[in-house]
Tab-separated table of C-alpha atoms and ligand atoms in Angstrom:
chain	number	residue	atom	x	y	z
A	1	UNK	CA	-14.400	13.944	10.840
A	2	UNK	CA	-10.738	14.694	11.208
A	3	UNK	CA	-8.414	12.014	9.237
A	4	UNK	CA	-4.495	10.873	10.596
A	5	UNK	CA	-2.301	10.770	7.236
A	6	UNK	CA	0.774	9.760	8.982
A	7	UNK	CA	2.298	6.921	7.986
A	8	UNK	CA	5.769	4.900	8.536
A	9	UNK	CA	8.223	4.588	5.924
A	10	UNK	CA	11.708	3.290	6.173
A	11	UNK	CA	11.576	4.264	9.707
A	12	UNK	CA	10.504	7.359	9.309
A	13	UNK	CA	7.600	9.242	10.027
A	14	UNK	CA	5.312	11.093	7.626
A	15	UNK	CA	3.025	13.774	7.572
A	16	UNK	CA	1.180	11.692	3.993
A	17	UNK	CA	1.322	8.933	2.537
A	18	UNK	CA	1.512	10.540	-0.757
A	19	UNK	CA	5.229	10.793	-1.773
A	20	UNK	CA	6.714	12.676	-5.053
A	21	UNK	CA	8.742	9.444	-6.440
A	22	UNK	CA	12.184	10.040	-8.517
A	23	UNK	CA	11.897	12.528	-10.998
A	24	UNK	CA	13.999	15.057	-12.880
A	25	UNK	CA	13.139	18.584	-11.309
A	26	UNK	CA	12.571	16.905	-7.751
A	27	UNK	CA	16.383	18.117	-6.809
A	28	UNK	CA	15.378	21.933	-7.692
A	29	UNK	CA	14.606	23.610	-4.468
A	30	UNK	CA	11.852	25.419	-6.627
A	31	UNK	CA	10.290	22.149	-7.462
A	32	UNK	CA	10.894	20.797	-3.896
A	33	UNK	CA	9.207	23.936	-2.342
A	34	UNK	CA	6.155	23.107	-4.186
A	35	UNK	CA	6.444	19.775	-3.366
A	36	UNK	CA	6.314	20.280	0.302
A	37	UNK	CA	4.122	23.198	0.098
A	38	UNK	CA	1.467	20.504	-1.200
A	39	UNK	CA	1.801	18.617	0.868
A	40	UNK	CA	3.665	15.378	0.285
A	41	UNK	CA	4.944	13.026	2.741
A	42	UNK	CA	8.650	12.419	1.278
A	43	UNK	CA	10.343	13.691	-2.002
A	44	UNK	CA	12.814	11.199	-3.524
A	45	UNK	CA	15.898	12.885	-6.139
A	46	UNK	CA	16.393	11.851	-9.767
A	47	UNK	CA	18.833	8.521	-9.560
A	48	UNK	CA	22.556	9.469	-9.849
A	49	UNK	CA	23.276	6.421	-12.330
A	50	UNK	CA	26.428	3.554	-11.464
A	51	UNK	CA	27.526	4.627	-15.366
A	52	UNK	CA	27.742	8.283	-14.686
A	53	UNK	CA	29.964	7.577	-11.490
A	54	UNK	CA	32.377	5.405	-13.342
A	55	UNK	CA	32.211	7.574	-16.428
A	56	UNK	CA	33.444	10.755	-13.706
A	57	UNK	CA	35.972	8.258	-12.426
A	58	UNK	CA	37.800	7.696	-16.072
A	59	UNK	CA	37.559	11.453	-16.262
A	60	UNK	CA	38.645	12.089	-13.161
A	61	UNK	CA	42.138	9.515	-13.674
A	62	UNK	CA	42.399	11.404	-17.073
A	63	UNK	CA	42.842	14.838	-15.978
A	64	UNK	CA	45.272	13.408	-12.889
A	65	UNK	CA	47.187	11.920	-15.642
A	66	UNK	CA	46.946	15.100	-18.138
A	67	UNK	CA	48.841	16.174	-15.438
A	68	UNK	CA	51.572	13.874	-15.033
A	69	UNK	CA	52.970	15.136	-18.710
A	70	UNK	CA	53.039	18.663	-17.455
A	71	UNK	CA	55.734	19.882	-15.388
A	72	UNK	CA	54.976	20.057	-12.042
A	73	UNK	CA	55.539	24.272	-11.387
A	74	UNK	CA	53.109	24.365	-14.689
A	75	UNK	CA	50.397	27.010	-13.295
A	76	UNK	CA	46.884	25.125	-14.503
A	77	UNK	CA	48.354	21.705	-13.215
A	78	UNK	CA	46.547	21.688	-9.865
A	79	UNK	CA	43.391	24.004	-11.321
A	80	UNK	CA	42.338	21.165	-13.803
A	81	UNK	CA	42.215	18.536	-11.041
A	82	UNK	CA	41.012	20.569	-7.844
A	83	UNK	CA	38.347	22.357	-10.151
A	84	UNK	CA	36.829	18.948	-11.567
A	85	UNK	CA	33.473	18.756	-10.667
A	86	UNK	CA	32.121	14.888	-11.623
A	87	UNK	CA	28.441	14.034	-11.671
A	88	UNK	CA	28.615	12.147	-7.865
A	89	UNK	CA	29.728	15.972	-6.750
A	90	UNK	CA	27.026	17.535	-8.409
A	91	UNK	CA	24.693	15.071	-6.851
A	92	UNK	CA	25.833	15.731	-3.593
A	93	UNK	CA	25.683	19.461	-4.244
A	94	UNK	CA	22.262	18.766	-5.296
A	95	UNK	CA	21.504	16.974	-2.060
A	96	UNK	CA	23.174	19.123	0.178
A	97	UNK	CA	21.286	22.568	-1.246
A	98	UNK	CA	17.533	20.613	-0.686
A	99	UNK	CA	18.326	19.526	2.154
A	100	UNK	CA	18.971	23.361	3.479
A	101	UNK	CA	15.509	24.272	1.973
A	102	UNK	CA	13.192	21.621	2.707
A	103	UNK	CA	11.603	19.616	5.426
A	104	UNK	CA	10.412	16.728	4.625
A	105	UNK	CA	12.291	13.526	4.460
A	106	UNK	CA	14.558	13.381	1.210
A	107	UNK	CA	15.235	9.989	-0.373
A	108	UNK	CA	18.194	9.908	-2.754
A	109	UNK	CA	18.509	7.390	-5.239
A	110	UNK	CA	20.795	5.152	-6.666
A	111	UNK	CA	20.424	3.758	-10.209
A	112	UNK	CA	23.048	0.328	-10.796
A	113	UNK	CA	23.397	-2.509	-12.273
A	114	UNK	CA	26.693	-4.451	-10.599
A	115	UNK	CA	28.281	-4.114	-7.239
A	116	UNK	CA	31.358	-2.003	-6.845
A	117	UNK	CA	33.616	0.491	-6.315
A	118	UNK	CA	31.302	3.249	-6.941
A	119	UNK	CA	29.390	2.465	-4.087
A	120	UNK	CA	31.808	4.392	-1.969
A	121	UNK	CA	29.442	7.490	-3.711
A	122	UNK	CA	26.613	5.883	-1.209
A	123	UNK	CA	28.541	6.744	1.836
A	124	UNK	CA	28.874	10.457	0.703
A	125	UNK	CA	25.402	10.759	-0.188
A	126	UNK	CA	24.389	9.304	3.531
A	127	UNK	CA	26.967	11.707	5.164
A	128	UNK	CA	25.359	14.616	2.799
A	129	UNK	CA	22.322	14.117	4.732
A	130	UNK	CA	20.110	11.845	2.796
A	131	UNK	CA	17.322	10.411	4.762
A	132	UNK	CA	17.140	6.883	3.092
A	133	UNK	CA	18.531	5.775	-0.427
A	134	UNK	CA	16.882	4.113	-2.775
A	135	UNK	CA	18.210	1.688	-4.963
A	136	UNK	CA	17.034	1.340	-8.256
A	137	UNK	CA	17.827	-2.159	-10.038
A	138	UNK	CA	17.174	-1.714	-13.430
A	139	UNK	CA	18.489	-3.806	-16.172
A	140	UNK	CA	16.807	-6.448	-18.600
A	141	UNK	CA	17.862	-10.053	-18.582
A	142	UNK	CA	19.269	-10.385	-22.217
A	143	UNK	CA	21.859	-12.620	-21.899
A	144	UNK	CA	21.316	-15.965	-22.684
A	145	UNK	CA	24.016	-17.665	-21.009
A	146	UNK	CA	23.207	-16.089	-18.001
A	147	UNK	CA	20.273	-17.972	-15.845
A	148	UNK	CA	17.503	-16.251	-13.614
A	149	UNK	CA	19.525	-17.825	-10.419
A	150	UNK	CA	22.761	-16.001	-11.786
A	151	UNK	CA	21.149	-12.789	-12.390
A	152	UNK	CA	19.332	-13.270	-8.713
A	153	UNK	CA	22.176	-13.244	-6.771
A	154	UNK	CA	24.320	-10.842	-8.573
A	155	UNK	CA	21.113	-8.724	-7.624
A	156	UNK	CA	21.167	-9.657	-4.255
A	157	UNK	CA	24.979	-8.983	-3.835
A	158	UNK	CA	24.379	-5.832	-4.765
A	159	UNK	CA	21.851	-4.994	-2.185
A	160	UNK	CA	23.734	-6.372	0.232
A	161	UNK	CA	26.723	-4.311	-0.480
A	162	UNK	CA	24.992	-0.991	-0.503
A	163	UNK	CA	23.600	-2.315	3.263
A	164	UNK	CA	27.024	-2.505	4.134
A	165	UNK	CA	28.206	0.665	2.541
A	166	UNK	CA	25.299	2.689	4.864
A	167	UNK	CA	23.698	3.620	7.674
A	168	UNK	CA	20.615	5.227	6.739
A	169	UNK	CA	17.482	3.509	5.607
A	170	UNK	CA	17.803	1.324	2.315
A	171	UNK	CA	14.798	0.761	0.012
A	172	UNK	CA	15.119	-1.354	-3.027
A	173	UNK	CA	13.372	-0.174	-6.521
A	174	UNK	CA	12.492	-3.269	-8.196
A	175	UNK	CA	11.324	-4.642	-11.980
A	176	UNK	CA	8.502	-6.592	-12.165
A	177	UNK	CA	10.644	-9.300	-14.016
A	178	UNK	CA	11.715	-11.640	-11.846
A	179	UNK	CA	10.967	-15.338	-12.360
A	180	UNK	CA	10.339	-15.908	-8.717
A	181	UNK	CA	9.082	-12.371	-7.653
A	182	UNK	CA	8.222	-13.070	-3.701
A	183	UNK	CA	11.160	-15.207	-3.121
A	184	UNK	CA	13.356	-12.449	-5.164
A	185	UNK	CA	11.797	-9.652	-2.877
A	186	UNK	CA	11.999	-11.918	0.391
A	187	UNK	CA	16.108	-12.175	-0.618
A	188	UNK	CA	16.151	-8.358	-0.875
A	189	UNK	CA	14.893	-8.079	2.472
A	190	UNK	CA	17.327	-10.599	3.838
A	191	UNK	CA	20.211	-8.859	2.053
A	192	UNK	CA	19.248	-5.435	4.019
A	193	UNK	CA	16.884	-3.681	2.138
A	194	UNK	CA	13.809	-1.923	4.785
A	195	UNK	CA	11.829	-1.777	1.860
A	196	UNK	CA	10.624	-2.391	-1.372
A	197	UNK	CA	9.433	-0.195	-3.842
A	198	UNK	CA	6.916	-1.754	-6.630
A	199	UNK	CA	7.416	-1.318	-9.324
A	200	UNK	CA	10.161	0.107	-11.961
A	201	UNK	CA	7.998	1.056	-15.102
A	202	UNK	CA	10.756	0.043	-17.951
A	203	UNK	CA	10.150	2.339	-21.208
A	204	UNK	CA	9.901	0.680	-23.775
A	205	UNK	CA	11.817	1.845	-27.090
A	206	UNK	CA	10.444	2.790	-30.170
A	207	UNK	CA	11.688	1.843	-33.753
A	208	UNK	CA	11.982	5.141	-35.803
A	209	UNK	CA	10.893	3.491	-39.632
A	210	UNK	CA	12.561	5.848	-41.386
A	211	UNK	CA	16.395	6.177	-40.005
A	212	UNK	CA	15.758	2.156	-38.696
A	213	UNK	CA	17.244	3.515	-35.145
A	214	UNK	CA	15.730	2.646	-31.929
A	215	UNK	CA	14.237	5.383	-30.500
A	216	UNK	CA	13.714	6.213	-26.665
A	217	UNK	CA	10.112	7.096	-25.899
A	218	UNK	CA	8.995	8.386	-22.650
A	219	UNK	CA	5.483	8.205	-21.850
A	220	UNK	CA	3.715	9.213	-18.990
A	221	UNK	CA	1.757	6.764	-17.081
A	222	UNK	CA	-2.117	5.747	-16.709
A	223	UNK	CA	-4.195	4.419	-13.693
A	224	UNK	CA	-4.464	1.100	-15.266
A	225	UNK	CA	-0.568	0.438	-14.509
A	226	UNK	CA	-1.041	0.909	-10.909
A	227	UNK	CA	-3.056	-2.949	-10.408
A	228	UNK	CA	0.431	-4.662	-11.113
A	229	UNK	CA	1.722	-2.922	-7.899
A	230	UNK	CA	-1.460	-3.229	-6.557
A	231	UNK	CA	-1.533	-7.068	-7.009
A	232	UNK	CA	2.050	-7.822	-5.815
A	233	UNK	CA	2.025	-5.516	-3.019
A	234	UNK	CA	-1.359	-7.438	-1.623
A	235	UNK	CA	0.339	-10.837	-2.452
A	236	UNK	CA	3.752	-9.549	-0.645
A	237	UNK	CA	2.241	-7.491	2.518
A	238	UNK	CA	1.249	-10.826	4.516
A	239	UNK	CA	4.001	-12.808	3.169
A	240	UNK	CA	6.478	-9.440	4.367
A	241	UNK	CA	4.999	-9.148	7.319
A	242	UNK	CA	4.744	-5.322	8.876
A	243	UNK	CA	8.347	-4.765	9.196
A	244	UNK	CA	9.089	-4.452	5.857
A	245	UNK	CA	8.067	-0.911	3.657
A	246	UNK	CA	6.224	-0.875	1.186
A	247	UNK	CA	5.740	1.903	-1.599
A	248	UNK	CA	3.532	2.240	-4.354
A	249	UNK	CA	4.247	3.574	-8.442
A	250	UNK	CA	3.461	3.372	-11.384
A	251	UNK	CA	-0.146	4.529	-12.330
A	252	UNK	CA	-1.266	6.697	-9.095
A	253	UNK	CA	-3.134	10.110	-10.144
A	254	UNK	CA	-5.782	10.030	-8.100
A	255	UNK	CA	-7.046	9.548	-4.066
A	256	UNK	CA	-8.533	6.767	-4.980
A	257	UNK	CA	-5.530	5.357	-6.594
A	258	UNK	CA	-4.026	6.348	-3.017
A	259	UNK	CA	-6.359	4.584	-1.391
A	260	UNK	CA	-5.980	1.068	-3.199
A	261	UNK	CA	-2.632	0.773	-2.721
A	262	UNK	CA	-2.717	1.717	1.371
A	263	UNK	CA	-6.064	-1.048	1.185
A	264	UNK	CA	-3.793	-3.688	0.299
A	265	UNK	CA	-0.844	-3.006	2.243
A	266	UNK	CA	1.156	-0.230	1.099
A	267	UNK	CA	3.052	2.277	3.457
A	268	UNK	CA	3.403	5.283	0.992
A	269	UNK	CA	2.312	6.022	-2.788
A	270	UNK	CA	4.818	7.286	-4.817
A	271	UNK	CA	3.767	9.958	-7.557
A	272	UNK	CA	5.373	10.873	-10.811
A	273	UNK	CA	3.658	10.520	-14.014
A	274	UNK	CA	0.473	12.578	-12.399
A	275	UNK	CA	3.236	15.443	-10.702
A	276	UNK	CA	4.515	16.206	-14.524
A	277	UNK	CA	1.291	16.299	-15.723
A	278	UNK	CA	-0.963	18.876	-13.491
A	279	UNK	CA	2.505	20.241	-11.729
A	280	UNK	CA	3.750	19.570	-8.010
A	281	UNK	CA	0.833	21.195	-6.655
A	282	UNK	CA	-1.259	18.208	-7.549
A	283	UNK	CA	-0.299	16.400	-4.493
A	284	UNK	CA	-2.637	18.249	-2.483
A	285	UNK	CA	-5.831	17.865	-4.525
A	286	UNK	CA	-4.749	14.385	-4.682
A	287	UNK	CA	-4.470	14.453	-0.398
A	288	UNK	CA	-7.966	16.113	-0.520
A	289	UNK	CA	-9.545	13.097	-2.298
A	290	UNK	CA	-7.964	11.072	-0.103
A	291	UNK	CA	-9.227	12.687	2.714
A	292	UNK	CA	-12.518	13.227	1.571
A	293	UNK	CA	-12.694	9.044	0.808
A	294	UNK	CA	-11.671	8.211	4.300
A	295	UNK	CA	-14.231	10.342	5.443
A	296	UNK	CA	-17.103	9.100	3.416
A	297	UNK	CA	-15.736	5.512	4.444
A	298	UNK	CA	-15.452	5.958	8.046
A	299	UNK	CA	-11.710	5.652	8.221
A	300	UNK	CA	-9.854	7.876	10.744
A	301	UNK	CA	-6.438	7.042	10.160
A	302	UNK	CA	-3.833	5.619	7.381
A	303	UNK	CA	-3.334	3.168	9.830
A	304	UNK	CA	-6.880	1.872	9.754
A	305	UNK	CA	-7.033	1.645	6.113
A	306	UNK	CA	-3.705	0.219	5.808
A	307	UNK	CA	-3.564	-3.785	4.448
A	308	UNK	CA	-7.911	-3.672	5.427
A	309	UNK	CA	-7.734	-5.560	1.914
A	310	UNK	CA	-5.151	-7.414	2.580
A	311	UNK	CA	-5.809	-9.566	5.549
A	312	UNK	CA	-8.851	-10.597	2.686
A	313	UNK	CA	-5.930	-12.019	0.589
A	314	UNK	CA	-4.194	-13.630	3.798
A	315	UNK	CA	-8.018	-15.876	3.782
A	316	UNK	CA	-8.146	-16.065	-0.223
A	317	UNK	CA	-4.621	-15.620	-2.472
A	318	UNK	CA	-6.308	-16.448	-5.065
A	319	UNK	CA	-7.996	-12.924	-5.717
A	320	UNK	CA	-4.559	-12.143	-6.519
A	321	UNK	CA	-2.846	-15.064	-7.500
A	322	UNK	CA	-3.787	-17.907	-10.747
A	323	UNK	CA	-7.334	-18.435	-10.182
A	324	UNK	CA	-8.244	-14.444	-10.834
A	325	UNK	CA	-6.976	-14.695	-14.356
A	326	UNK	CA	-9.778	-17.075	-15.485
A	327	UNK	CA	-12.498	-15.240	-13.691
A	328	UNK	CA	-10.919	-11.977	-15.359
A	329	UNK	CA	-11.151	-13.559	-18.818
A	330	UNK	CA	-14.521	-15.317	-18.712
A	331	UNK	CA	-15.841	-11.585	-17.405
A	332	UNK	CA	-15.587	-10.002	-21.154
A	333	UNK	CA	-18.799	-9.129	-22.654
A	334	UNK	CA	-18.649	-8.023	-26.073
A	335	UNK	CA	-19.309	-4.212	-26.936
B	401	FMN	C1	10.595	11.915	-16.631
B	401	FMN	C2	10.793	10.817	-15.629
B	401	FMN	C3	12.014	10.680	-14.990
B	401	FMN	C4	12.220	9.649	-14.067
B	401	FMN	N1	13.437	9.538	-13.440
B	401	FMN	C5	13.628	8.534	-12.559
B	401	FMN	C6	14.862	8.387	-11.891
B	401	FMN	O1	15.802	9.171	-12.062
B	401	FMN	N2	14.991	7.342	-11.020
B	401	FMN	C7	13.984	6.456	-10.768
B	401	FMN	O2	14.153	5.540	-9.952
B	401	FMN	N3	12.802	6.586	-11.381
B	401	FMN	C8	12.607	7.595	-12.264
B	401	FMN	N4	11.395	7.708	-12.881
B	401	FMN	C9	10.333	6.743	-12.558
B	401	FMN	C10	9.401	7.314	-11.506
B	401	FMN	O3	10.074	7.568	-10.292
B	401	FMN	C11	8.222	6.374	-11.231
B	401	FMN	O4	8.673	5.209	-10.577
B	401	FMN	C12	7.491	5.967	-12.507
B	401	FMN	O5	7.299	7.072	-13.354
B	401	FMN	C13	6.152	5.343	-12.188
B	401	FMN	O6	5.347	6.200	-11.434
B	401	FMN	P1	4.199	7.125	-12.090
B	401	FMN	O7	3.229	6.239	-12.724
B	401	FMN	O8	3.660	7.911	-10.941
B	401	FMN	O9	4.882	8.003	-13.107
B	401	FMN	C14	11.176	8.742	-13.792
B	401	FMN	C15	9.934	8.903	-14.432
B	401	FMN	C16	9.733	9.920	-15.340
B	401	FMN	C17	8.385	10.044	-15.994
């Protein structure tokens, strides 16, 4: 039995629904051949961060105004300006090189916090040649004086003025951590985004005992992590409706990881954690299982499969919503 792994994403049409998700060598066109050589539907870049743009900026205004205490016949005056290379240009050179190589749709992403001027960088990354951004919103809610409605709409601003900034196809990268999660990711939609991307895995610091500094630790993920996205994406997908994109991450090494997150509603996977760990050419053992499932199932197409769970939550929210939790915790047996 032949199985159709095309899929929709952001408008765009995909060989898989298995899609190497932001990730440091994903700009390399080594790492990019692979990629795409295994297979994957979509390759999204390492974020370019909002602080590393502004950071370039104050660089940037620096050497302009090293230059305004030189005489202007000085030789190096115009060298140190023309020659300045900030981290938005690298990105862009970045973009612009994979984009020569590779085939497959390349998502470029966007990591900020706050709305402003560096979101002119989002128009050069569209005219680069992205084929969708993605917007990362990643930052923790630590300020007391600031309430979950304040934090909200600075959110949604932001969204909205990345929409405006662009053309191409806008997904948004969100945290689990919002109060009001489906009213939160039906205001995303409504400020422009296409689609949503479930979830941001936040990493959590460590406290190093001995110096008493707090320590970045990176860990890679497990399969367990992927039933968060898996629960909000089946509690979202009806509520969304098909319009909107959905992706998958956090947790997915597997086809049958694949396959959960396409059951209840999702348009793509997204793969990291599992990439890193067996290397890019993963993706197509992981598209084998995948095949091989829909196979054994019965299920010709991505289409097919796509939200079959779902419409079960559209009859019974519960499975995903309140009434699970007691069933999960009255369903411990003791070792
Ligand atoms: C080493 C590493 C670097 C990452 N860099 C980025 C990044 O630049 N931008 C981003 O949005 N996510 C980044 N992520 C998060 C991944 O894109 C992905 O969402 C997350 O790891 C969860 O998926 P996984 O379980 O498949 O790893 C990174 C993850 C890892 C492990």
């Amino acid at each position: 039995m032949t199985v159709d792994l095309h899929t929709r994403y952001l408008g765009l049409d995909l060989r898989s629904p298995i899609v190497a998700s932001a990730a440091p060598h994903n700009g390399e066109p080594a790492t990019a051949r692979l990629l795409e050589r295994a297979g994957v539907g979509a390759i999204v870049l390492p974020s370019l961060f909002e602080e590393e743009i502004l950071a370039e900026e104050i660089a940037f205004d620096r050497a302009l105004a090293q230059g305004t205490e030189q005489f202007a016949e000085a030789l190096d005056y115009f060298p140190a300006v023309e020659t300045f290379m900030g981290a938005a240009d690298r990105y862009v050179a970045m973009l612009e090189r994979v984009k020569t190589e590779i085939t497959v749709p390349i998502i470029a992403s966007l990591n900020a916090n706050t709305a402003g001027g560096w979101i002119s960088t989002a128009r050069r990354i569209e005219a680069a040649g992205a084929d969708a951004l993605e917007l990362n919103l990643y930052h923790v809610a630590a300020d007391p004086r600031r309430t979950a409605a304040e934090t909200d709409a600075a959110d949604l601003e932001l969204i909205a003025a990345v929409r405006a900034a662009v053309t191409i196809p806008l997904a948004v990268k969100l945290s689990p951590f919002y109060s009001a999660l489906a009213h939160f990711a039906a205001g995303a939609v409504a400020a422009g985004a296409d689609g949503l991307v479930l979830f941001n895995r936040f990493y959590q610091p460590d406290l190093d005992l001995e110096s008493l500094e707090v320590v970045p630790r990176l860990e890679l993920s497990h399969a367990w992590e992927l039933r968060l996205p898996v629960r909000w994406i089946g509690i979202l997908r009806p509520q969304l409706g098909s319009g909107v994109s959905l992706a998958a991450t956090s947790g997915a090494q597997a086809g049958t990881d694949v396959v959960k997150a396409l059951m209840v509603g999702a348009d793509v996977v997204m793969m990291t954690s599992a990439l890193l760990r067996h290397g890019p050419e993963h993706a197509a053992s992981v598209e084998s299982e995948l095949r091989a499932w829909m196979a054994d199932h019965e299920y010709e197409s991505v289409g097919q499969l796509r939200g079959s769970a779902s419409q079960a939550t559209v009859e019974d929210p519960s499975a995903f919503e309140r009434a699970n939790y007691m069933q999960t915790i009255r369903s411990w047996v003791a070792p």
